[in-house]
Coordinates of C-alpha atoms and ligand atoms in Angstrom, one line a residue:
M1 CA 95.5 60.9 75.5
T2 CA 95.0 64.5 74.7
L3 CA 91.9 66.0 76.3
Q4 CA 90.3 69.5 76.0
V5 CA 88.5 71.2 78.8
F6 CA 86.6 74.5 78.1
G7 CA 85.9 77.4 80.4
L8 CA 85.7 81.2 80.5
P9 CA 88.9 83.0 79.4
V10 CA 89.7 85.7 82.0
S11 CA 93.3 86.5 81.4
R12 CA 94.9 86.4 78.0
G13 CA 98.0 84.5 76.8
V14 CA 99.3 81.0 76.7
A15 CA 100.7 79.1 79.6
I16 CA 102.4 75.7 79.4
G17 CA 103.2 73.8 82.5
K18 CA 102.8 70.8 84.8
A19 CA 99.5 70.7 86.7
V20 CA 99.6 71.4 90.4
L21 CA 96.2 70.3 91.7
V22 CA 94.9 72.2 94.7
A23 CA 92.5 69.8 96.3
S24 CA 88.8 70.1 95.6
S25 CA 86.4 71.9 97.9
R26 CA 86.3 68.7 100.0
V27 CA 88.9 70.2 102.3
D28 CA 89.4 74.0 102.6
V29 CA 92.9 74.7 103.6
A30 CA 95.5 77.5 103.2
H31 CA 97.8 77.0 100.3
Y32 CA 101.2 78.7 100.3
F33 CA 104.8 78.1 99.5
I34 CA 107.3 77.9 102.3
N35 CA 111.0 78.9 102.0
A36 CA 113.7 76.2 101.8
D37 CA 114.9 77.0 105.3
Q38 CA 111.3 76.3 106.6
V39 CA 111.1 72.8 105.1
E40 CA 112.4 71.0 108.2
D41 CA 110.1 72.9 110.6
E42 CA 107.1 72.2 108.3
I43 CA 107.9 68.5 108.4
L44 CA 108.1 68.6 112.2
R45 CA 104.8 70.3 112.2
L46 CA 103.3 67.5 110.1
R47 CA 105.0 64.9 112.4
D48 CA 103.6 66.6 115.5
G49 CA 100.1 66.7 113.9
R50 CA 100.4 63.0 113.1
D51 CA 101.5 62.2 116.8
V52 CA 98.6 64.2 118.1
V53 CA 96.1 62.3 115.9
A54 CA 97.7 58.9 116.8
N55 CA 97.3 59.8 120.5
E56 CA 93.6 60.7 119.9
L57 CA 92.9 57.5 118.1
E58 CA 94.7 55.4 120.8
M59 CA 92.7 57.2 123.5
L60 CA 89.5 56.6 121.6
K61 CA 90.3 52.9 121.4
R62 CA 91.2 52.7 125.1
G63 CA 88.1 54.5 126.1
M64 CA 85.8 52.3 124.2
P65 CA 83.2 50.5 126.3
E66 CA 83.6 46.7 126.7
D67 CA 80.4 46.0 124.7
A68 CA 81.3 48.2 121.7
P69 CA 81.1 46.4 118.4
G70 CA 84.4 44.9 117.3
E71 CA 84.2 46.8 114.0
L72 CA 84.7 50.1 115.8
S73 CA 88.0 49.0 117.2
A74 CA 89.0 47.6 113.9
L75 CA 88.1 50.8 112.2
L76 CA 90.3 52.8 114.6
D77 CA 93.1 50.3 113.8
V78 CA 92.6 51.0 110.1
H79 CA 92.9 54.7 110.7
L80 CA 96.0 54.2 112.8
M81 CA 97.5 52.1 110.1
L82 CA 96.7 54.7 107.5
L83 CA 98.1 57.4 109.6
H84 CA 101.5 55.7 109.6
D85 CA 101.3 54.5 106.0
E86 CA 104.1 55.8 103.8
A87 CA 101.5 56.5 101.0
L88 CA 100.0 59.1 103.2
T89 CA 102.5 60.7 105.6
G90 CA 105.7 59.8 103.7
A91 CA 104.3 61.1 100.4
T92 CA 103.0 64.2 102.0
K93 CA 106.4 64.9 103.4
Q94 CA 107.7 64.5 99.9
W95 CA 105.4 67.3 98.6
I96 CA 106.9 69.6 101.3
V97 CA 110.4 68.7 100.4
D98 CA 110.1 68.7 96.6
R99 CA 107.5 71.5 96.1
H100 CA 107.8 73.5 99.3
Y101 CA 104.0 73.3 99.9
N102 CA 102.8 74.1 103.4
A103 CA 101.8 71.0 105.4
E104 CA 98.1 71.5 104.8
W105 CA 98.5 71.9 101.1
A106 CA 100.8 68.9 100.9
L107 CA 98.3 66.8 102.8
S108 CA 95.4 67.8 100.6
A109 CA 97.5 67.2 97.4
Q110 CA 98.3 63.7 98.6
L111 CA 94.7 63.1 99.5
E112 CA 93.8 64.0 96.0
V113 CA 96.3 61.4 94.6
L114 CA 95.1 58.7 96.9
A115 CA 91.4 59.5 96.3
R116 CA 91.9 59.0 92.6
Q117 CA 93.7 55.7 93.2
F118 CA 90.8 54.5 95.4
D119 CA 88.2 55.6 92.8
E120 CA 89.9 53.4 90.2
M121 CA 89.8 50.3 92.3
E122 CA 87.7 47.4 91.1
D123 CA 86.9 46.0 94.5
D124 CA 84.0 47.7 96.2
Y125 CA 85.3 47.2 99.7
L126 CA 88.7 48.7 98.9
R127 CA 87.1 51.5 96.9
E128 CA 85.1 52.5 99.9
R129 CA 88.2 52.8 102.0
K130 CA 88.7 56.3 100.5
A131 CA 86.3 57.6 103.1
D132 CA 88.8 56.4 105.8
V133 CA 91.7 58.2 104.2
E134 CA 89.6 61.3 104.0
Q135 CA 88.7 61.1 107.7
V136 CA 92.3 60.6 108.7
V137 CA 93.4 63.6 106.6
E138 CA 90.6 65.7 108.1
R139 CA 91.8 64.7 111.6
L140 CA 95.3 65.6 110.6
L141 CA 94.3 69.0 109.2
S142 CA 92.3 69.8 112.3
A143 CA 95.3 68.9 114.5
L144 CA 97.5 71.2 112.3
A145 CA 94.9 74.0 112.6
R146 CA 94.8 73.6 116.4
G147 CA 98.6 74.1 116.5
A148 CA 98.2 77.0 114.0
S149 CA 100.1 79.5 116.1
S150 CA 103.1 78.2 114.1
A151 CA 105.5 80.8 113.0
L152 CA 105.1 79.5 109.5
V153 CA 101.7 81.2 109.0
P154 CA 102.6 83.5 106.2
A155 CA 102.4 87.3 106.2
P156 CA 100.3 88.7 103.4
G157 CA 102.2 89.1 100.2
T158 CA 105.2 87.2 101.3
T159 CA 104.3 83.7 100.4
S160 CA 106.0 83.0 97.2
G161 CA 108.6 80.9 98.8
D162 CA 111.6 79.9 96.8
W163 CA 110.5 77.0 94.7
G164 CA 113.7 75.8 93.1
G165 CA 112.2 73.5 90.5
E166 CA 112.9 73.8 86.8
E167 CA 109.6 72.9 85.4
P168 CA 106.9 75.5 84.8
L169 CA 103.8 74.9 87.0
V170 CA 100.2 75.8 86.4
L171 CA 97.5 75.7 89.1
I172 CA 94.3 73.7 88.7
A173 CA 91.7 74.0 91.4
N174 CA 88.0 73.5 92.0
D175 CA 87.9 77.0 93.4
I176 CA 90.4 79.5 94.7
A177 CA 89.2 82.2 97.1
P178 CA 90.4 85.7 96.3
A179 CA 92.4 85.5 99.6
D180 CA 94.2 82.4 98.4
M181 CA 94.7 83.9 94.9
L182 CA 96.5 86.8 96.7
Q183 CA 98.8 84.3 98.3
F184 CA 99.8 83.1 94.8
K185 CA 100.6 86.6 93.6
Q186 CA 104.3 86.7 92.7
S187 CA 104.4 82.9 93.0
V188 CA 105.8 80.4 90.6
F189 CA 102.5 79.6 88.7
K190 CA 102.4 80.4 85.0
G191 CA 98.7 80.0 84.8
F192 CA 95.4 79.2 86.6
V193 CA 92.4 77.1 85.9
T194 CA 89.3 76.8 88.2
D195 CA 86.2 74.8 87.9
V196 CA 84.0 77.6 89.2
G197 CA 83.8 81.4 88.9
G198 CA 82.6 84.0 86.5
K199 CA 84.6 86.5 84.4
T200 CA 84.4 89.3 86.9
S201 CA 84.6 87.2 90.1
H202 CA 87.3 88.5 92.4
T203 CA 89.3 85.4 91.8
A204 CA 89.4 86.2 88.1
I205 CA 90.2 89.8 88.8
V206 CA 93.2 88.9 90.9
A207 CA 94.3 86.4 88.2
R208 CA 94.1 89.2 85.6
S209 CA 96.1 91.5 87.8
M210 CA 98.9 88.9 87.8
D211 CA 98.9 89.1 84.1
I212 CA 99.1 85.4 83.5
P213 CA 96.8 83.2 81.5
A214 CA 93.7 82.1 83.5
I215 CA 90.5 80.3 82.9
V216 CA 87.6 80.0 85.3
G217 CA 84.3 78.1 85.2
A218 CA 86.0 75.1 83.6
R219 CA 83.6 72.9 85.5
E220 CA 85.3 69.5 85.4
A221 CA 88.9 70.6 85.1
S222 CA 90.1 69.6 88.6
R223 CA 88.5 66.2 88.2
L224 CA 89.8 65.5 84.7
I225 CA 93.3 66.8 85.1
R226 CA 95.8 64.9 87.2
Q227 CA 98.7 66.0 89.4
D228 CA 101.7 66.5 87.1
D229 CA 99.8 66.3 83.8
W230 CA 101.3 68.6 81.2
V231 CA 98.7 71.2 80.2
I232 CA 98.4 74.2 77.9
I233 CA 96.2 77.0 79.1
D234 CA 94.9 79.0 76.2
G235 CA 93.7 82.2 78.0
D236 CA 92.4 83.7 74.8
A237 CA 90.1 80.9 73.8
G238 CA 89.3 79.5 77.2
V239 CA 90.6 76.1 76.5
V240 CA 92.8 73.8 78.6
I241 CA 94.6 71.1 76.6
V242 CA 95.7 68.2 78.7
D243 CA 98.6 66.0 77.6
P244 CA 99.1 67.8 74.2
S245 CA 100.7 66.1 71.2
P246 CA 104.2 67.5 70.2
M247 CA 102.6 69.2 67.2
V248 CA 100.0 71.1 69.3
L249 CA 102.7 71.9 71.8
E250 CA 104.9 73.4 69.1
E251 CA 102.0 75.5 67.8
Y252 CA 101.3 76.9 71.2
R253 CA 105.0 77.6 71.9
F254 CA 104.9 79.6 68.7
R255 CA 101.8 81.5 69.9
Q256 CA 103.5 82.1 73.2
R257 CA 106.5 83.7 71.5
Q258 CA 104.1 85.9 69.3
S259 CA 102.2 87.2 72.3
E260 CA 105.5 88.0 74.1
L261 CA 106.6 90.0 71.0
E262 CA 103.2 91.8 71.0
R263 CA 103.7 92.7 74.7
E264 CA 107.1 94.1 74.1
R265 CA 105.8 96.1 71.2
L266 CA 103.0 97.5 73.4
A267 CA 105.3 98.2 76.2
R268 CA 107.0 100.9 74.0
L269 CA 103.8 103.0 74.5
R270 CA 104.6 103.3 78.2
Y271 CA 105.6 107.0 78.0
T272 CA 103.3 108.0 75.2
P273 CA 100.6 110.3 76.5
A274 CA 97.1 108.9 75.9
V275 CA 95.5 111.4 73.6
T276 CA 92.8 110.7 71.0
L277 CA 93.2 111.5 67.3
D278 CA 91.1 114.6 67.9
G279 CA 93.3 115.8 70.7
E280 CA 91.3 114.7 73.8
P281 CA 93.7 113.7 76.6
V282 CA 92.6 110.6 78.5
E283 CA 93.7 109.6 82.0
L284 CA 94.7 106.0 82.4
L285 CA 94.9 104.9 86.0
A286 CA 95.7 101.6 87.7
N287 CA 93.7 99.2 89.9
I288 CA 95.8 97.6 92.6
E289 CA 95.2 95.1 95.4
L290 CA 98.2 95.7 97.6
P291 CA 100.8 98.5 98.1
Q292 CA 103.4 96.2 96.5
D293 CA 101.5 96.6 93.2
G294 CA 102.2 100.3 93.2
P295 CA 105.7 100.2 91.6
G296 CA 104.4 98.0 88.8
A297 CA 101.5 100.4 88.2
F298 CA 103.9 103.3 88.0
K299 CA 106.2 101.4 85.6
A300 CA 103.3 100.6 83.4
G301 CA 102.7 104.3 82.8
A302 CA 99.6 104.7 85.0
M303 CA 98.8 108.3 85.8
G304 CA 97.8 107.4 89.3
V305 CA 95.8 104.7 91.1
G306 CA 92.1 104.8 90.3
L307 CA 91.2 101.9 92.6
F308 CA 93.1 100.5 95.5
R309 CA 91.0 97.6 96.7
S310 CA 92.0 98.0 100.4
E311 CA 90.1 94.9 101.5
F312 CA 93.0 92.7 100.4
L313 CA 95.0 94.1 103.3
F314 CA 92.4 92.5 105.6
M315 CA 92.7 89.0 104.2
N316 CA 95.0 86.0 105.2
R317 CA 95.6 87.3 108.7
N318 CA 94.3 84.4 110.8
G319 CA 91.4 86.5 112.1
E320 CA 93.5 89.5 113.2
L321 CA 92.6 92.7 111.4
P322 CA 95.2 95.4 110.6
G323 CA 95.3 98.2 113.1
E324 CA 95.4 101.9 112.3
D325 CA 99.2 102.2 112.1
E326 CA 99.6 99.1 110.0
Q327 CA 97.0 100.3 107.6
F328 CA 98.5 103.8 107.5
E329 CA 101.9 102.3 106.6
A330 CA 100.4 100.3 103.8
Y331 CA 98.5 103.3 102.4
R332 CA 101.6 105.5 102.7
A333 CA 103.7 102.8 100.9
A334 CA 101.2 102.9 98.0
V335 CA 101.1 106.7 97.9
E336 CA 104.9 106.9 97.9
S337 CA 105.2 104.3 95.2
M338 CA 103.2 106.5 92.9
Q339 CA 105.7 109.4 93.3
G340 CA 103.3 112.3 93.5
L341 CA 100.5 110.8 91.4
P342 CA 97.1 110.5 93.0
V343 CA 96.1 107.3 94.8
T344 CA 92.4 106.5 95.1
I345 CA 91.9 104.3 98.2
R346 CA 88.6 102.5 98.4
T347 CA 87.4 101.7 101.9
V348 CA 87.0 98.0 102.5
D349 CA 84.6 96.0 100.2
I350 CA 84.3 92.9 102.4
G351 CA 81.6 90.4 101.8
A352 CA 80.0 88.7 98.7
D353 CA 82.8 86.7 97.1
K354 CA 85.5 88.3 99.4
P355 CA 84.5 86.9 102.9
L356 CA 86.7 88.3 105.6
E357 CA 87.8 85.1 107.3
R358 CA 88.6 81.6 106.2
M359 CA 86.1 79.4 107.8
S360 CA 86.8 76.2 109.6
I361 CA 87.9 73.2 107.6
N362 CA 84.6 71.6 106.9
E363 CA 82.4 74.6 106.6
L364 CA 81.6 75.7 103.1
R365 CA 82.1 79.3 102.2
H366 CA 79.0 81.5 101.9
E367 CA 76.9 79.1 103.9
H368 CA 76.3 81.7 106.6
T369 CA 74.5 84.1 104.3
L370 CA 71.8 83.2 101.8
N371 CA 72.7 85.9 99.2
P372 CA 76.2 87.1 100.0
A373 CA 76.2 89.6 97.1
L374 CA 73.0 91.2 98.4
G375 CA 74.1 91.0 102.1
L376 CA 76.3 92.8 104.5
R377 CA 78.9 93.9 102.0
A378 CA 81.2 96.9 101.3
I379 CA 79.9 100.2 102.9
R380 CA 77.1 98.3 104.6
W381 CA 79.8 96.3 106.5
S382 CA 81.8 99.4 107.3
L383 CA 78.8 101.2 108.6
S384 CA 77.9 98.2 110.8
E385 CA 81.4 98.4 112.3
P386 CA 81.8 102.2 113.0
G387 CA 84.9 101.9 115.1
M388 CA 86.7 99.9 112.4
F389 CA 85.4 102.2 109.7
R390 CA 86.7 105.3 111.4
M391 CA 90.0 103.6 112.0
Q392 CA 90.4 102.9 108.3
L393 CA 89.4 106.5 107.5
R394 CA 92.0 107.9 109.9
A395 CA 94.7 105.7 108.4
I396 CA 93.8 106.8 104.9
L397 CA 93.6 110.5 105.9
R398 CA 97.0 110.2 107.6
A399 CA 98.5 108.8 104.4
S400 CA 97.3 112.0 102.6
A401 CA 100.0 113.9 104.4
H402 CA 102.5 111.9 102.2
G403 CA 101.1 112.5 98.8
P404 CA 97.8 113.0 96.9
V405 CA 95.0 110.7 98.2
K406 CA 91.4 110.3 97.1
L407 CA 88.9 108.4 99.2
L408 CA 86.4 106.2 97.4
I409 CA 83.3 104.6 99.0
P410 CA 81.9 101.3 97.6
M411 CA 78.3 100.3 97.0
L412 CA 76.4 103.3 98.2
A413 CA 72.7 103.3 97.4
H414 CA 70.8 105.2 100.1
H415 CA 70.8 108.8 101.1
S416 CA 71.1 107.7 104.7
E417 CA 74.3 105.8 103.8
I418 CA 75.8 108.8 102.2
R419 CA 75.0 111.0 105.3
Q420 CA 76.4 108.4 107.7
T421 CA 79.6 108.0 105.6
L422 CA 80.2 111.7 105.4
D423 CA 79.6 112.0 109.1
A424 CA 82.1 109.2 109.8
I425 CA 84.7 111.0 107.6
A426 CA 84.1 114.3 109.5
R427 CA 84.5 112.5 112.8
A428 CA 87.7 110.8 111.7
K429 CA 89.1 114.2 110.7
Q430 CA 88.0 115.7 114.0
Q431 CA 89.8 112.9 115.9
L432 CA 93.0 113.5 113.9
R433 CA 92.8 117.2 114.6
D434 CA 92.2 116.6 118.3
A435 CA 95.3 114.4 118.4
G436 CA 97.3 116.9 116.4
V437 CA 97.9 114.5 113.5
A438 CA 98.4 115.9 110.0
Y439 CA 96.3 115.1 107.0
A440 CA 95.7 116.9 103.7
D441 CA 92.6 117.7 101.7
V442 CA 91.2 114.5 100.2
E443 CA 88.5 114.4 97.5
V444 CA 85.7 112.0 98.4
G445 CA 84.1 109.9 95.7
A446 CA 81.3 107.4 95.5
M447 CA 81.3 104.2 93.5
I448 CA 78.3 103.8 91.2
E449 CA 77.8 100.1 91.2
V450 CA 74.1 99.7 92.3
P451 CA 71.5 100.7 89.7
A452 CA 69.7 102.8 92.3
A453 CA 72.8 105.0 92.5
A454 CA 73.1 105.3 88.8
L455 CA 69.5 106.3 88.5
L456 CA 69.9 108.8 91.4
I457 CA 73.2 110.3 90.1
P458 CA 72.2 113.9 90.8
L459 CA 72.0 113.1 94.5
F460 CA 75.5 111.6 94.5
L461 CA 76.9 114.5 92.5
R462 CA 75.6 116.9 95.2
Y463 CA 77.5 115.1 98.0
F464 CA 80.6 113.9 96.3
D465 CA 83.6 115.3 94.5
F466 CA 83.7 112.6 91.9
V467 CA 82.1 109.3 91.0
S468 CA 83.7 106.0 89.8
I469 CA 81.6 103.5 88.0
G470 CA 82.1 99.9 89.1
T471 CA 80.8 98.1 86.1
N472 CA 81.4 94.7 87.6
D473 CA 78.8 95.1 90.2
L474 CA 76.6 97.5 88.2
I475 CA 76.2 94.7 85.6
Q476 CA 75.7 92.1 88.4
Y477 CA 72.9 94.1 90.1
T478 CA 71.3 95.5 86.9
L479 CA 70.9 92.1 85.3
A480 CA 70.5 90.0 88.5
I481 CA 73.5 87.8 87.5
D482 CA 75.8 86.6 90.2
R483 CA 79.2 87.7 88.8
A484 CA 80.9 84.7 90.5
D485 CA 78.6 82.0 89.2
E486 CA 79.7 80.4 86.0
S487 CA 76.3 78.8 85.4
V488 CA 74.8 82.2 84.5
S489 CA 77.9 83.8 83.1
Y490 CA 76.4 83.7 79.6
L491 CA 73.9 86.3 80.8
Y492 CA 76.6 88.6 82.3
D493 CA 76.5 91.1 79.4
P494 CA 78.2 94.5 79.5
W495 CA 76.5 95.2 76.1
H496 CA 73.0 94.9 77.6
P497 CA 71.2 98.2 76.6
A498 CA 70.1 98.8 80.2
V499 CA 73.7 98.6 81.4
L500 CA 74.9 100.9 78.6
R501 CA 72.2 103.4 79.5
L502 CA 73.2 103.5 83.2
V503 CA 76.9 103.9 82.3
A504 CA 76.3 106.6 79.6
G505 CA 73.8 108.5 81.8
T506 CA 76.2 108.5 84.8
I507 CA 79.1 109.8 82.6
A508 CA 77.0 112.5 80.9
Q509 CA 75.5 113.8 84.2
A510 CA 78.8 113.9 86.0
R511 CA 80.4 115.7 83.2
A512 CA 77.5 118.2 83.0
A513 CA 77.9 118.9 86.7
G514 CA 81.7 119.4 86.2
K515 CA 82.5 116.5 88.5
G516 CA 85.2 113.8 87.8
V517 CA 83.9 110.5 86.5
C518 CA 86.0 107.3 86.1
V519 CA 85.2 103.7 85.1
C520 CA 87.1 101.3 87.3
G521 CA 85.3 98.0 86.6
E522 CA 86.7 95.5 84.2
M523 CA 85.0 97.2 81.2
A524 CA 87.6 100.0 81.5
G525 CA 90.5 97.6 80.8
D526 CA 88.9 95.7 78.0
S527 CA 90.0 97.4 74.8
S528 CA 86.9 96.3 72.9
F529 CA 84.9 98.9 75.0
T530 CA 87.4 101.7 74.7
S531 CA 85.9 103.4 71.7
L532 CA 82.4 103.1 73.1
L533 CA 83.3 104.6 76.5
L534 CA 85.2 107.4 74.7
A535 CA 82.1 108.1 72.7
M536 CA 80.1 108.3 75.9
G537 CA 82.5 111.0 77.0
L538 CA 84.6 109.0 79.4
R539 CA 88.1 110.5 79.9
S540 CA 89.3 108.6 82.9
F541 CA 89.8 104.8 82.9
S542 CA 91.1 102.6 85.7
M543 CA 92.4 99.1 85.0
H544 CA 95.0 96.4 85.7
P545 CA 98.4 97.9 84.9
S546 CA 99.0 95.2 82.3
Q547 CA 96.0 96.5 80.3
I548 CA 97.1 100.1 80.1
A549 CA 99.1 99.7 76.9
S550 CA 96.4 98.0 74.8
V551 CA 93.8 100.5 75.9
K552 CA 96.2 103.3 75.2
Q553 CA 96.8 101.9 71.7
R554 CA 93.0 102.1 71.1
I555 CA 92.8 105.6 72.4
L556 CA 95.6 106.8 70.1
R557 CA 93.7 105.4 67.2
S558 CA 90.2 106.8 68.0
D559 CA 88.5 110.0 67.1
A560 CA 86.3 110.7 70.1
S561 CA 84.1 113.4 68.7
K562 CA 83.3 111.5 65.5
L563 CA 82.6 108.3 67.4
K564 CA 80.1 110.2 69.5
Q565 CA 77.9 110.8 66.5
H566 CA 77.3 107.0 66.4
L567 CA 76.5 106.6 70.1
E568 CA 72.7 107.1 69.9
D569 CA 72.5 104.7 67.0
I570 CA 74.3 102.0 69.0
M571 CA 72.5 102.7 72.3
S572 CA 69.1 102.7 70.8
S573 CA 69.6 99.4 69.0
D574 CA 68.0 96.3 70.5
D575 CA 71.4 94.6 70.1
P576 CA 74.0 97.3 70.7
Q577 CA 76.9 94.9 70.3
A578 CA 75.8 93.7 66.9
R579 CA 75.1 97.3 65.8
Y580 CA 78.6 98.4 67.1
R581 CA 80.2 95.6 65.1
E582 CA 78.3 96.4 62.0
L583 CA 79.4 100.0 62.2
M584 CA 82.9 99.1 62.9
A585 CA 83.1 96.5 60.1
G586 CA 83.6 99.0 57.4
G587 CA 80.7 101.3 58.2
E588 CA 81.0 105.0 58.9
A589 CA 82.2 104.5 62.5
A590 CA 85.1 102.4 61.4
R591 CA 86.6 105.5 59.8
H592 CA 86.9 107.0 63.3
V593 CA 89.1 104.3 64.6
L594 CA 92.3 103.5 62.8
P595 CA 92.7 99.7 62.1
M596 CA 94.7 97.8 64.6
I597 CA 97.8 96.3 63.0
Ligands
PEP1 C1 83.3 97.0 90.3 O1 82.3 96.5 90.9 O2 83.2 97.2 89.1 C2 84.5 97.3 91.0 C3 85.5 97.9 90.5 O3 84.6 96.8 92.3 P1 84.9 95.3 92.6 O4 85.3 94.6 91.4 O5 86.1 95.2 93.6 O6 83.6 94.8 93.2
MG2 MG1 82.3 96.5 93.1

């Protein structure tokens, strides 16, 4: 029966495919594809894990005191039986063979299938056996984790595997950490749906950077959708249609073709310079997560990288952080991929919804900090690890010898943080000079993403060469809305007058001081804000490469100076969005933006 599940649309387009369920938050494991030639080793790893657990259970049984209740021994027998049951280990092996899942993922996928079967059982006693299966799986996962030195642990960005199946797949999960999302970059999935998450959560941001339809905050999706169900993900409306009728399917296939045609049409703008109708040139830059994203950004017509979120280099590494040389190589690769165009590298923004390390299997993420978004995050983390911070700074500075590099510092709010940061940069430079290592001049910029920074912009302009407005966090912190929490996502409002004032004020003051100012939050890539930001005086936008064409189209059709005349009217309204719409729907302002065809 057709079913509809609603969520927040975070990446546009239509995806149609068979559901791949990543197990719920019950078990937190790595999910990645292995290559065909790794299947046998992965099955061996699973078998070894099973033998280890079987041994453990046998030993527990043997070590049981004489007077232990008989049920205990019977329970261990049940666990041993489950461990050898085809429905668990045999079927798990099949996931590895058929889908090329890593062993942990295969186990959790099979657990999900079995858990549902148990849930549907009439008999209370049998239904409760689900807990036994869960315990056995957890033991198995823990045995696999203990043997985790396996050569199969993937290197970042190389985890797409070679899934040889014919059918398109879409991923359905309770939650996907940004680190896991990264693993799925360049993978086979045609779309994503998660139960949790807000529009500007980092999971949503990475999904958007992959330019495939995605929905977050769909609450019940991973409970309602079953493994291998056919689903349509409507990334424009935020609807997941499960088991669609042939008619609905046909309608969506038609829409899919339409949006492909639209993309092809927009792609023709790649080499057109972004200039407004009144002749104002606008710089369109790319946001990237990994050096491998550089060539795509260049191909999309980006004039440089406005935000390289370097923290993604620090993820999925089994606890080992990248050293200076490894970081340097990554930054150099990004710089070289842009062929002489500037690359803005942001120092790590670890913390909040991008925790550094995967925690152990049964720990929930974020449990260690009460308010991760307000905790040790971004520059606060870097300043608390001065050795690591200087190492990153040296690596970035070294990359500047290979092409134009700018340095960007996230989440600054305090004068003391500014001073410590600039000191650290000076020391890193000194260390390089002492070692006779080359580096070029780099401009240093501050991200404006805390209201305190936006309100104190003259201070920042005194110390920095440029500023970059991170609207994702600026909105989060101005409105006190956790950007990753779908339950308050309806309050996450870029149109809020307080947000607009902070953004407009920052742009105006930076321009007046003759300093560069860019917006690199998600607002920059959303073409519904392009005219407004142009009216505020913004001339540098940084976004996902896939958004460049549609923003450019807007720019080509806008008259910046005339739009500016309406800015005060919009900004002083109690409801700026409604006022903007009124003006655009046939009012005076509409004449300053050519209609979209
Ligand atoms: C922002 O906060 O707007 C930003 C660009 O940084 P991030 O999304 O990585 O927090
Ligand atoms: Mg931010």
